Coordinates of C-alpha atoms in Angstrom, one line a residue:
M414 CA 0.0 0.0 0.0
S415 CA 1.4 3.4 -1.0
A416 CA 1.3 6.2 1.5
S417 CA 0.3 9.7 0.2
P418 CA 2.8 12.3 1.5
L419 CA 1.2 14.6 4.1
K420 CA 1.2 18.2 3.1
I421 CA -0.4 20.6 5.6
S422 CA -0.8 24.3 4.6
N423 CA -1.2 27.1 7.1
A424 CA -4.9 27.0 6.5
T425 CA -5.0 23.3 7.1
R426 CA -3.3 23.8 10.4
A427 CA -5.9 26.4 11.2
E428 CA -8.6 23.8 10.6
S429 CA -6.8 21.4 12.7
F430 CA -6.7 23.9 15.5
R431 CA -10.3 24.8 15.1
F432 CA -11.4 21.2 15.1
S433 CA -9.3 20.5 18.1
E434 CA -11.1 22.9 20.4
D435 CA -14.0 20.5 21.0
G436 CA -11.7 17.6 21.9
A437 CA -12.9 15.3 19.0
A438 CA -10.4 13.5 16.7
R439 CA -11.0 14.0 13.0
L440 CA -9.2 12.9 9.8
I441 CA -9.7 12.7 6.0
L442 CA -8.3 9.6 4.1
A443 CA -7.7 9.1 0.4
L444 CA -9.0 5.9 -1.0
D445 CA -5.5 4.4 -0.8
G446 CA -5.4 5.2 3.0
G447 CA -3.2 8.2 2.7
I448 CA -3.9 10.8 5.4
V449 CA -5.1 14.0 3.7
F450 CA -5.9 15.8 7.0
A451 CA -5.8 15.0 10.7
N452 CA -6.3 17.3 13.6
E453 CA -4.1 17.6 16.7
I454 CA -6.3 15.4 18.8
F455 CA -5.8 12.5 16.4
W456 CA -2.1 12.9 16.3
Q457 CA -1.9 13.1 20.1
M458 CA -3.9 9.8 20.3
A459 CA -1.6 8.3 17.7
G460 CA 1.5 9.4 19.5
Q461 CA 3.0 10.5 16.1
D462 CA 4.5 13.7 14.7
A463 CA 2.0 15.4 12.4
A464 CA 4.9 16.6 10.2
K465 CA 5.6 13.1 8.8
G466 CA 3.7 11.7 5.8
Q467 CA 1.8 8.6 6.9
N468 CA -0.6 6.0 5.6
F469 CA -3.5 5.3 8.0
L470 CA -3.0 1.5 8.0
S471 CA 0.6 2.0 9.0
L472 CA -0.5 4.0 12.1
A473 CA -3.5 1.9 13.2
E474 CA -5.5 -1.2 12.6
F475 CA -9.2 -2.0 12.9
S476 CA -10.3 -4.2 15.8
E477 CA -12.7 -6.0 13.5
P478 CA -11.3 -5.6 10.0
E479 CA -13.7 -8.2 8.5
D480 CA -16.6 -6.1 9.6
V481 CA -15.0 -2.9 8.3
F482 CA -14.0 -4.2 4.9
R483 CA -17.0 -6.3 4.4
N484 CA -16.7 -6.0 0.6
S485 CA -12.8 -6.2 0.5
S486 CA -10.0 -8.3 1.8
L487 CA -7.1 -7.0 3.9
L488 CA -5.0 -9.3 2.0
F489 CA -5.1 -6.8 -0.8
A490 CA -4.4 -3.8 1.5
A491 CA -1.3 -2.9 -0.4
E492 CA -3.4 -2.3 -3.5
N493 CA -4.8 1.2 -4.3
N494 CA -8.3 2.2 -3.4
I495 CA -8.5 -0.4 -0.5
F496 CA -10.8 2.0 1.4
T497 CA -13.3 1.9 -1.5
G498 CA -14.9 -1.1 0.3
L499 CA -15.0 0.4 3.7
R500 CA -18.4 0.2 5.4
S501 CA -19.8 3.4 6.9
G502 CA -20.4 3.3 10.6
L503 CA -18.7 3.2 14.0
H504 CA -15.4 1.3 14.0
E505 CA -12.8 0.8 16.7
I506 CA -9.1 1.3 15.8
V507 CA -5.9 0.5 17.7
F508 CA -2.8 2.6 17.3
A509 CA 0.4 0.7 16.7
A510 CA 2.7 3.1 18.5
N511 CA 1.0 3.1 21.9
G512 CA -1.9 0.6 21.7
A513 CA -4.4 3.3 22.4
R514 CA -8.0 2.5 21.2
M515 CA -10.5 4.9 19.7
T516 CA -13.9 4.6 18.1
L517 CA -14.5 6.7 15.0
Q518 CA -17.5 7.3 12.7
F519 CA -16.3 6.5 9.2
D520 CA -18.2 7.8 6.1
S521 CA -17.5 8.1 2.4
V522 CA -17.8 11.5 0.9
K523 CA -17.5 13.0 -2.6
S524 CA -15.7 16.4 -3.1
Q525 CA -16.8 19.2 -5.4
S526 CA -14.2 18.0 -7.9
G527 CA -15.7 14.5 -8.0
A528 CA -13.0 12.7 -6.0
R529 CA -14.0 10.4 -3.2
Y530 CA -12.6 10.4 0.3
V531 CA -13.2 8.7 3.6
I532 CA -13.7 10.9 6.7
A533 CA -13.5 9.8 10.2
S534 CA -14.7 11.6 13.4
A535 CA -15.0 10.8 17.0
L536 CA -18.4 12.5 16.8
D537 CA -21.4 10.8 15.4
H538 CA -22.8 12.6 12.3
D539 CA -20.2 15.4 12.4
E540 CA -22.0 17.7 9.9
E541 CA -19.7 20.7 10.4
F542 CA -16.7 18.6 9.6
T543 CA -18.4 17.2 6.5
R544 CA -19.2 20.7 5.2
T545 CA -15.5 21.7 5.6
V546 CA -14.0 18.8 3.7
D547 CA -13.8 20.6 0.4
T548 CA -12.0 23.5 1.9
I549 CA -9.5 21.4 3.7
I550 CA -8.8 19.3 0.7
N551 CA -8.3 22.3 -1.5
E552 CA -5.9 23.9 1.1
S553 CA -4.0 20.7 1.4
D554 CA -3.3 20.6 -2.3
A555 CA 0.3 21.7 -2.5
G556 CA 0.0 22.5 -6.2
G557 CA -3.0 24.7 -5.6
E558 CA -1.1 26.6 -3.0
A559 CA 1.9 27.1 -5.3
H560 CA -0.5 28.3 -8.1
A561 CA -2.0 30.9 -5.7
R562 CA 1.4 32.0 -4.6
H563 CA 2.4 32.8 -8.2
F564 CA -0.8 34.7 -8.8
L565 CA -0.2 36.7 -5.6
D566 CA 3.2 37.7 -6.7
L567 CA 1.9 38.9 -10.1
S568 CA -0.4 41.4 -8.5
D569 CA 0.5 45.1 -8.5
N570 CA -1.3 45.5 -5.2
V571 CA 0.3 44.7 -1.8
L572 CA -1.2 41.4 -0.6
L573 CA -0.7 40.0 2.9
V574 CA -2.3 37.8 5.5
F575 CA -1.9 38.5 9.2
R576 CA -3.3 36.8 12.3
E577 CA -5.9 38.3 14.6
D578 CA -3.2 39.5 16.9
G579 CA -1.8 41.5 14.0
T580 CA 1.4 39.5 13.3
F581 CA 2.2 38.8 9.7
Q582 CA 1.8 35.4 8.2
T583 CA 2.2 35.9 4.4
I584 CA 3.2 38.8 2.2
N585 CA 3.7 38.9 -1.6
D586 CA 6.6 40.2 -3.6
T587 CA 4.9 43.6 -4.2
F588 CA 4.9 44.2 -0.5
T589 CA 8.6 43.6 -0.3
V590 CA 9.4 45.7 -3.4
L591 CA 7.2 48.7 -2.3
L592 CA 7.9 48.7 1.4
G593 CA 11.2 47.0 1.6
Y594 CA 10.2 44.4 4.2
T595 CA 10.7 40.6 3.9
L596 CA 8.8 38.2 6.0
P597 CA 11.7 37.6 8.5
D598 CA 12.0 41.4 8.9
L599 CA 8.4 41.5 10.2
A600 CA 8.9 38.8 12.8
G601 CA 7.3 39.9 16.0
R602 CA 5.9 43.1 14.4
T603 CA 2.2 43.8 13.8
F604 CA 0.4 45.6 11.0
L605 CA -0.2 48.6 13.3
D606 CA 3.5 48.9 13.9
L607 CA 3.9 50.0 10.2
V608 CA 1.2 52.6 10.4
H609 CA 2.2 56.3 10.7
P610 CA 1.8 57.5 14.2
D611 CA -0.7 60.2 13.2
D612 CA -3.0 57.5 11.7
K613 CA -2.7 54.8 14.3
A614 CA -5.7 55.8 16.4
A615 CA -8.1 55.7 13.4
V616 CA -6.6 52.4 12.1
R617 CA -6.8 50.8 15.5
T618 CA -10.4 51.7 15.9
A619 CA -11.2 50.4 12.4
M620 CA -9.4 47.1 13.0
Q621 CA -11.1 46.6 16.4
G622 CA -14.4 47.1 14.7
L623 CA -13.5 44.4 12.1
L624 CA -12.5 41.9 14.8
R625 CA -15.7 42.6 16.7
G626 CA -17.7 41.9 13.6
D627 CA -19.0 45.4 13.2
A628 CA -18.0 45.7 9.6
E629 CA -20.6 44.7 7.0
G630 CA -19.5 41.5 5.3
C631 CA -16.5 41.4 7.6
V632 CA -14.7 43.8 5.2
I633 CA -13.4 47.3 5.9
D634 CA -11.5 49.8 3.8
F635 CA -9.6 52.9 4.8
E636 CA -6.6 55.1 3.8
C637 CA -3.5 55.6 6.0
R638 CA 0.2 56.3 5.8
V639 CA 2.6 53.4 6.1
I640 CA 6.3 53.7 7.1
S641 CA 8.6 51.7 4.8
N642 CA 11.8 49.9 5.8
E643 CA 13.6 53.0 4.5
A644 CA 11.6 55.3 6.8
R645 CA 9.6 56.7 3.9
S646 CA 5.9 57.6 4.4
L647 CA 3.6 56.2 1.8
W648 CA -0.1 56.8 1.5
M649 CA -1.9 53.5 0.9
Q650 CA -5.5 52.5 0.4
W651 CA -6.3 49.3 2.3
K652 CA -9.1 46.8 2.2
H653 CA -9.2 44.2 5.0
K654 CA -11.4 41.1 5.3
Q655 CA -11.6 38.8 8.3
A656 CA -12.1 35.1 7.7
E657 CA -11.3 32.0 9.8
A658 CA -9.1 33.6 12.4
R659 CA -7.1 35.5 9.8
I660 CA -7.2 38.9 8.2
Y661 CA -6.6 39.1 4.5
S662 CA -5.4 42.5 3.2
S663 CA -5.0 44.3 -0.1
G664 CA -3.2 47.6 -0.3
R665 CA -2.6 50.1 -3.1
D666 CA -0.1 52.9 -3.2
I667 CA -1.9 56.2 -3.6
S668 CA 0.9 58.5 -2.7
A669 CA 0.9 60.1 -6.2
V670 CA -2.9 60.5 -5.9
K671 CA -2.5 62.2 -2.5
K672 CA 0.3 64.4 -3.7
H673 CA -1.9 65.5 -6.6
E674 CA -4.9 66.1 -4.3
Q675 CA -2.7 68.2 -1.9
A676 CA -1.4 70.2 -4.9
L677 CA -5.0 70.7 -6.1
I678 CA -6.0 71.8 -2.5
R679 CA -3.1 74.2 -2.4
R680 CA -4.0 75.6 -5.8
E681 CA -7.7 76.0 -4.7
Q682 CA -6.5 77.7 -1.5
Q683 CA -4.3 80.1 -3.6
L684 CA -7.2 80.7 -6.0
S685 CA -9.5 81.4 -3.0
E686 CA -7.0 83.8 -1.4
A687 CA -6.5 85.5 -4.8
E688 CA -10.3 85.9 -5.2
A689 CA -10.6 87.3 -1.7
I690 CA -7.9 89.8 -2.4
G691 CA -9.5 90.8 -5.7
R692 CA -13.0 90.5 -4.2
M693 CA -14.2 88.2 -6.9
G694 CA -15.4 84.7 -7.2
H695 CA -16.2 82.2 -10.0
W696 CA -19.6 80.7 -10.8
H697 CA -21.1 78.1 -13.2
W698 CA -24.6 77.4 -14.4
T699 CA -25.8 74.5 -16.5
I700 CA -28.7 75.3 -18.9
G701 CA -32.0 73.7 -17.8
Q702 CA -31.0 73.5 -14.1
Q703 CA -31.9 75.7 -11.2
D704 CA -28.7 75.4 -9.2
I705 CA -25.8 77.8 -9.7
R706 CA -22.3 76.8 -8.4
F707 CA -20.6 79.5 -6.4
S708 CA -17.1 79.8 -5.1
D709 CA -16.5 80.8 -1.5
E710 CA -15.9 84.5 -2.3
I711 CA -19.3 84.9 -4.0
Y712 CA -21.0 83.6 -0.9
H713 CA -19.0 86.3 1.0
I714 CA -20.0 89.0 -1.6
F715 CA -23.7 88.1 -1.2
G716 CA -23.3 88.1 2.6
V717 CA -24.5 84.5 3.1
E718 CA -23.0 81.3 4.3
R719 CA -22.3 78.1 2.4
G720 CA -24.6 75.4 3.6
R721 CA -27.3 77.9 4.8
F722 CA -27.9 79.4 1.4
E723 CA -28.6 77.4 -1.7
P724 CA -27.7 79.4 -4.8
T725 CA -30.4 78.9 -7.5
L726 CA -31.8 81.2 -10.2
D727 CA -34.8 82.1 -7.9
S728 CA -32.8 82.6 -4.7
V729 CA -30.2 84.8 -6.4
N730 CA -32.8 86.9 -8.2
A731 CA -34.6 87.4 -4.9
M732 CA -31.4 89.1 -3.5
L733 CA -31.0 91.4 -6.5
H734 CA -32.4 94.9 -6.7
R735 CA -35.8 94.9 -8.3
R736 CA -34.6 96.8 -11.3
D737 CA -31.6 94.5 -11.8
A738 CA -33.3 91.1 -11.6
G739 CA -34.9 91.4 -15.1
R740 CA -31.7 92.7 -16.6
M741 CA -29.8 89.7 -15.3
E742 CA -32.2 87.3 -16.9
Q743 CA -32.1 89.1 -20.2
A744 CA -28.3 89.1 -20.1
F745 CA -28.2 85.3 -19.6
E746 CA -30.8 84.7 -22.3
R747 CA -29.1 87.0 -24.8
A748 CA -25.7 85.3 -24.1
V749 CA -27.2 81.8 -24.8
I750 CA -29.0 83.0 -28.0
E751 CA -26.1 85.0 -29.4
Q752 CA -23.5 82.5 -28.1
N753 CA -21.4 85.4 -27.0
D754 CA -19.7 86.7 -23.8
H755 CA -21.7 88.9 -21.5
E756 CA -21.2 91.5 -18.8
I757 CA -23.6 93.2 -16.5
D758 CA -23.5 95.3 -13.3
F759 CA -26.2 94.7 -10.7
R760 CA -26.9 95.4 -7.0
V761 CA -27.2 92.8 -4.3
L762 CA -29.4 93.5 -1.3
R763 CA -27.6 91.5 1.5
P764 CA -29.3 90.1 4.5
D765 CA -27.4 92.5 6.8
G766 CA -29.0 95.4 5.0
Q767 CA -26.0 96.5 3.0
T768 CA -26.0 97.0 -0.8
R769 CA -23.2 95.6 -2.9
Y770 CA -22.5 96.6 -6.5
V771 CA -21.4 93.5 -8.4
R772 CA -20.0 93.1 -11.9
C773 CA -20.7 89.8 -13.6
Q774 CA -18.7 88.7 -16.6
G775 CA -19.4 85.4 -18.3
R776 CA -18.8 83.1 -21.2
C777 CA -20.6 80.2 -22.9
E778 CA -19.8 76.6 -22.4
F779 CA -20.1 74.5 -25.5
D780 CA -20.5 70.8 -26.1
A781 CA -18.9 68.7 -28.9
A782 CA -21.7 69.7 -31.3
G783 CA -21.1 73.4 -30.7
D784 CA -24.3 74.0 -28.7
V785 CA -24.3 76.1 -25.6
I786 CA -24.8 73.9 -22.5
G787 CA -23.9 76.3 -19.7
L788 CA -22.6 79.7 -18.7
Y789 CA -19.6 80.4 -16.4
G790 CA -17.6 83.4 -15.3
I791 CA -16.7 85.6 -12.4
M792 CA -18.5 88.0 -10.1
Q793 CA -16.5 90.9 -8.6
D794 CA -17.5 93.2 -5.8
I795 CA -17.1 96.7 -7.3
T796 CA -18.8 98.6 -4.4
Q797 CA -15.7 100.5 -3.5
I798 CA -15.1 101.4 -7.2
M799 CA -18.7 102.6 -7.6
E800 CA -18.6 104.6 -4.3
H801 CA -15.3 106.2 -5.5
E802 CA -16.9 107.0 -8.8
Q803 CA -19.9 108.5 -7.0
E804 CA -17.6 110.5 -4.8
L805 CA -15.7 111.8 -7.9
R806 CA -18.9 112.7 -9.6
A807 CA -20.1 114.5 -6.5
A808 CA -16.8 116.3 -6.2
K809 CA -17.0 117.2 -9.9
D810 CA -20.6 118.4 -9.5
A811 CA -19.6 120.4 -6.3
A812 CA -16.6 121.9 -8.2
E813 CA -18.9 122.9 -11.1
R814 CA -21.5 124.3 -8.7
A815 CA -18.7 126.2 -6.9
Y816 CA -17.5 127.6 -10.2
A817 CA -21.0 128.5 -11.2
A818 CA -21.6 130.0 -7.8
K819 CA -18.4 132.0 -8.1
S820 CA -19.4 133.2 -11.6
Q821 CA -22.9 134.0 -10.3
F822 CA -21.4 135.8 -7.3
L823 CA -19.1 137.9 -9.5
A824 CA -22.0 138.7 -11.7
N825 CA -24.1 139.7 -8.8
M826 CA -21.3 141.6 -7.1
S827 CA -20.4 143.5 -10.3
H828 CA -23.9 144.9 -10.1
E829 CA -24.3 145.2 -6.3
L830 CA -21.0 146.9 -5.7
R831 CA -21.1 149.1 -8.8
T832 CA -24.5 150.6 -7.9
P833 CA -23.6 152.0 -4.4
L834 CA -20.1 153.0 -5.6
N835 CA -21.5 154.9 -8.6
A836 CA -23.8 156.7 -6.2
I837 CA -21.1 157.5 -3.8
I838 CA -18.7 158.7 -6.6
G839 CA -21.4 160.6 -8.4
F840 CA -22.8 162.5 -5.4
S841 CA -19.3 163.2 -4.0
E842 CA -18.2 164.6 -7.4
M843 CA -21.2 166.9 -7.6
I844 CA -20.6 168.2 -4.1
Q845 CA -16.8 168.6 -4.8
Q846 CA -17.5 170.5 -8.0
Q847 CA -20.4 172.5 -6.3
L848 CA -22.5 172.1 -9.4
L849 CA -25.5 173.4 -7.6
G850 CA -23.7 176.4 -6.2
P851 CA -21.9 176.8 -2.9
I852 CA -21.9 173.9 -0.4
G853 CA -24.5 175.6 1.7
N854 CA -27.3 174.5 -0.8
E855 CA -29.8 172.3 0.9
R856 CA -30.0 169.8 -2.0
Y857 CA -26.5 168.7 -1.1
L858 CA -28.0 167.2 2.0
D859 CA -29.9 164.7 -0.2
Y860 CA -26.7 163.7 -1.9
I861 CA -25.0 163.2 1.4
K862 CA -27.9 161.0 2.5
G863 CA -27.5 159.0 -0.7
I864 CA -23.8 158.6 0.0
N865 CA -24.5 157.4 3.5
E866 CA -27.1 154.9 2.4
S867 CA -24.9 153.5 -0.4
G868 CA -22.0 153.2 2.0
E869 CA -24.2 151.3 4.5
H870 CA -25.4 149.0 1.8
L871 CA -21.9 148.4 0.6
L872 CA -20.8 147.7 4.2
D873 CA -23.7 145.1 4.5
L874 CA -22.5 143.4 1.4
I875 CA -18.9 143.2 2.5
T876 CA -19.9 142.1 6.0
D877 CA -22.0 139.2 4.6
I878 CA -19.1 138.1 2.5
L879 CA -16.6 138.3 5.4
D880 CA -19.0 136.5 7.7
M881 CA -19.5 133.7 5.2
S882 CA -15.8 133.4 4.7
K883 CA -15.1 133.1 8.4
I884 CA -17.8 130.5 8.8
E885 CA -16.5 128.4 5.9
A886 CA -12.9 128.7 7.3
G887 CA -14.1 127.5 10.7
K888 CA -13.0 130.8 12.3
Y889 CA -16.4 132.1 13.4
E890 CA -16.7 131.7 17.2
L891 CA -19.9 132.2 19.2
D892 CA -19.9 134.5 22.1
L893 CA -22.5 132.8 24.3
E894 CA -24.5 134.7 26.9
D895 CA -28.0 134.9 28.3
V896 CA -30.2 136.7 25.7
N897 CA -33.7 137.9 26.1
I898 CA -34.9 136.7 22.7
A899 CA -38.2 138.8 22.8
K900 CA -36.2 142.0 23.1
T901 CA -33.9 140.9 20.3
I902 CA -36.8 140.2 18.0
R903 CA -38.5 143.5 18.7
L904 CA -35.3 145.4 18.1
A905 CA -34.8 143.7 14.8
V906 CA -38.4 144.5 13.8
H907 CA -37.8 148.1 14.6
M908 CA -34.7 148.1 12.4
V909 CA -36.7 147.0 9.3
E910 CA -39.8 149.1 10.0
A911 CA -38.7 151.9 7.8
R912 CA -38.1 149.6 4.8
A913 CA -41.4 147.8 5.4
S914 CA -43.4 151.1 5.6
E915 CA -42.0 152.2 2.2
K916 CA -43.9 149.2 0.7
S917 CA -46.8 149.5 3.1
I918 CA -46.0 146.1 4.6
K919 CA -47.5 145.4 8.0
L920 CA -45.2 143.7 10.6
Q921 CA -46.9 141.4 13.2
V922 CA -45.0 140.1 16.2
Q923 CA -46.3 137.1 18.3
V924 CA -44.1 136.5 21.4
P925 CA -46.2 134.9 24.2
D926 CA -43.4 135.1 26.8
E927 CA -41.6 138.5 26.9
T928 CA -39.2 137.1 29.5
L929 CA -38.0 134.1 27.4
R930 CA -34.3 133.9 27.6
I931 CA -31.8 131.5 25.9
H932 CA -28.1 131.0 26.1
A933 CA -26.7 132.0 22.7
D934 CA -24.7 134.5 20.8
R935 CA -26.6 137.9 20.9
R936 CA -25.1 139.2 17.7
A937 CA -25.8 135.9 15.8
I938 CA -29.4 135.9 17.0
M939 CA -29.9 139.5 15.9
Q940 CA -28.2 138.7 12.5
M941 CA -30.4 135.7 11.9
T942 CA -33.6 137.6 12.8
L943 CA -32.6 140.5 10.6
N944 CA -31.8 138.3 7.6
L945 CA -35.1 136.6 7.8
L946 CA -37.1 139.8 8.3
S947 CA -35.1 141.6 5.5
N948 CA -35.8 138.8 3.1
A949 CA -39.5 138.6 4.0
V950 CA -39.9 142.4 3.5
K951 CA -37.7 142.4 0.3
F952 CA -39.7 139.6 -1.4
S953 CA -43.2 140.6 -0.2
H954 CA -45.7 142.4 -2.4
A955 CA -46.6 146.0 -1.5
G956 CA -49.4 146.1 1.0
G957 CA -48.6 142.6 2.3
R958 CA -48.0 141.2 5.8
V959 CA -45.0 139.7 7.5
E960 CA -45.4 137.7 10.7
I961 CA -42.8 136.7 13.2
E962 CA -43.5 134.2 15.9
C963 CA -41.4 132.9 18.8
A964 CA -42.4 130.0 21.0
S965 CA -40.8 127.7 23.6
K966 CA -41.0 123.9 23.1
G967 CA -39.2 122.0 25.8
D968 CA -35.4 122.4 25.5
Y969 CA -35.8 124.3 22.2
V970 CA -37.3 127.6 21.0
T971 CA -38.6 128.2 17.5
L972 CA -38.4 131.5 15.6
K973 CA -40.7 131.6 12.5
V974 CA -41.0 134.3 9.9
K975 CA -43.8 134.2 7.4
D976 CA -44.5 136.4 4.4
Q977 CA -47.0 136.6 1.5
G978 CA -44.4 137.3 -1.1
I979 CA -43.3 135.9 -4.4
G980 CA -42.3 132.5 -3.0
I981 CA -39.6 130.0 -4.0
P982 CA -39.9 127.4 -6.8
A983 CA -40.0 123.8 -5.4
H984 CA -36.9 122.8 -7.4
K985 CA -34.9 125.7 -5.9
L986 CA -35.7 124.8 -2.2
P987 CA -33.0 122.1 -1.8
A988 CA -30.2 124.6 -2.9
I989 CA -31.6 127.9 -1.7
T990 CA -29.4 127.8 1.4
N991 CA -26.2 127.3 -0.6
P992 CA -23.8 130.3 -0.6
F993 CA -24.6 132.9 -3.3
E994 CA -27.8 130.9 -4.3
Q995 CA -30.9 132.9 -5.2
A996 CA -34.3 131.9 -6.5
A997 CA -33.9 134.1 -9.6
N998 CA -30.8 134.4 -11.9
Q999 CA -28.8 137.5 -12.5
Y1000 CA -30.8 138.4 -15.6
T1001 CA -34.3 138.2 -14.2
R1002 CA -34.0 139.0 -10.5
S1003 CA -35.3 142.4 -9.4
H1004 CA -34.0 142.4 -5.8
E1005 CA -30.5 143.4 -4.7
G1006 CA -28.4 141.2 -2.4
T1007 CA -25.5 138.8 -2.2
G1008 CA -27.6 135.6 -1.8
L1009 CA -25.7 134.9 1.4
G1010 CA -28.5 135.7 3.9
L1011 CA -30.1 132.3 4.2
S1012 CA -26.7 130.6 4.0
I1013 CA -25.3 132.5 6.9
T1014 CA -28.6 132.1 8.9
K1015 CA -28.5 128.3 8.4
E1016 CA -24.8 128.1 9.4
L1017 CA -25.3 130.2 12.5
A1018 CA -28.3 128.1 13.6
E1019 CA -26.4 124.9 13.1
M1020 CA -23.4 126.3 15.1
H1021 CA -25.8 126.8 18.0
G1022 CA -26.9 123.1 17.6
G1023 CA -30.2 124.1 15.9
S1024 CA -31.6 123.8 12.4
L1025 CA -33.4 125.8 9.7
H1026 CA -36.4 124.7 7.7
I1027 CA -38.1 126.4 4.7
E1028 CA -41.6 126.0 3.3
S1029 CA -42.6 128.0 0.3
K1030 CA -45.0 128.1 -2.6
V1031 CA -44.7 130.4 -5.6
D1032 CA -47.0 133.6 -5.4
V1033 CA -48.3 132.4 -2.0
G1034 CA -45.4 133.1 0.3
T1035 CA -42.6 131.6 2.3
S1036 CA -42.2 130.4 5.9
V1037 CA -38.7 130.0 7.5
T1038 CA -38.4 128.4 10.9
I1039 CA -35.3 128.4 13.0
R1040 CA -35.1 125.9 15.8
L1041 CA -32.5 126.7 18.6
P1042 CA -31.6 125.0 21.8
V1043 CA -32.4 126.9 25.0
K1044 CA -28.8 126.4 26.1
A1045 CA -26.3 126.3 23.3
V1046 CA -22.8 124.8 23.7
Q1047 CA -19.7 126.2 22.1
K1048 CA -18.4 123.7 19.5
N1049 CA -14.7 123.3 19.0

């Protein structure tokens, strides 16, 4: 009888260990009696070394061979397939080495490949062992193991097997080439020992979950860095599977992928930083879809947060200024139809209440057939640019207004100054030349009066100009004191009575409290009152009425002057308090003056902490109200 050599793979030893835990002896026999598999219990009973190739009949004999081989004769035991005639059932055997006796259940089985074997077990009807026969037979095939080894070494992936305690059992050549370790190098080391320190915690948790059976299908995958035998760090993608007290692993070097990803992340960060510096971001929209893809900076421009705001056509339009939403849609539609670049400026109404001016520039995205499939481009926050442009326009307009005011002032002054000067010069020459006879002539008194009036008028003009200049230069200082405002008003009324009586204008004063006092600049209060009364008399029709009212309202007093004069056009009201501004131009106006009265009055009121308000209607009249604090404070 020929004995089949015993070849036990690592997997077969594992089966032997697993089928030794319940204390039952088990073995598999070829039909010639060669032992294909035997667990540790069997070898312990046999008193033999499992490493030696043996034939069953050389190790033991049956107590009742005639009953066992009912259809065969032991005389032909040396012939092949002697176990073909073995009768299934319980049979006692006696080991040759130590005389130990054991009763085993013998049965004939057929493997998946069609080969027949005899199995023996100390357990009756050992179904688990029967189901595992094909696995054990395949693992015991030395040729199959060699074939598998060749295939493992041909793989570009790192392949290894390690035990549940993490120690290495098998590695392929790719593992050695990539990481520089041989199997002896890994003696006493675990898989976790090769993992980068920064990744160990996550890998340990994942492996513990695999061993506990938490992983679906007993398979896990993760990425981690592994330290090679040359102390190099390699990024690897791993897949682990637990099976039969072992962990089978496949690893792939993804260092180049990670390097590319990191480079891509750096470029994205640099792009994001550049966009933040330039206050611009990129966007993309696919035709037919609602969603618009924004970069981080566009979220910042719109004043919203990624994750809390979903950019769509509707949500973006809802944030645009009402007049700009339609223009945006038209720009997109025109770009698609014309297949051309587009540019549009629009306003974004942010959730925080701020308004942002945004410039959108875009291009068309084409497919292989040349059809437009989307739009993409940039959006830039141009708020500062627009505000700067507005400031420049305002400065330009102010400069033009100042130039026009200067021209108007010069035109006015050329008339205002020439008139009194001509009178002064003319009357003085007539007196000097004594054209009417000796100086004792009474008519010279009228000329002297004219000279006096013209000089006073000229003084008023120059005083207004100087006061306005001091105010604009910030050199006008208030001299604050307690002022009886009722007396100041009545004094001012007295000073304009003569001029009012010339036009038969009636002056009405309404001051409920004659003892009303305020802390203010006496001269400024008088000047403001005179300016308002003078204007009211000047622009009133003959036979009209001018009213002046003064009332106390808490911490403030109001001084109102109303007339029934020519009024001020509505479009002139916003600018009537500007220096040298008058309701009529130099060609149509019929009233003399510098146009500084209301400007000075407004400035003096504001210097006291008050204000000036004008209401007027053409050919109906004008009402000017000054609001002053009871106790003014000197401003630095």
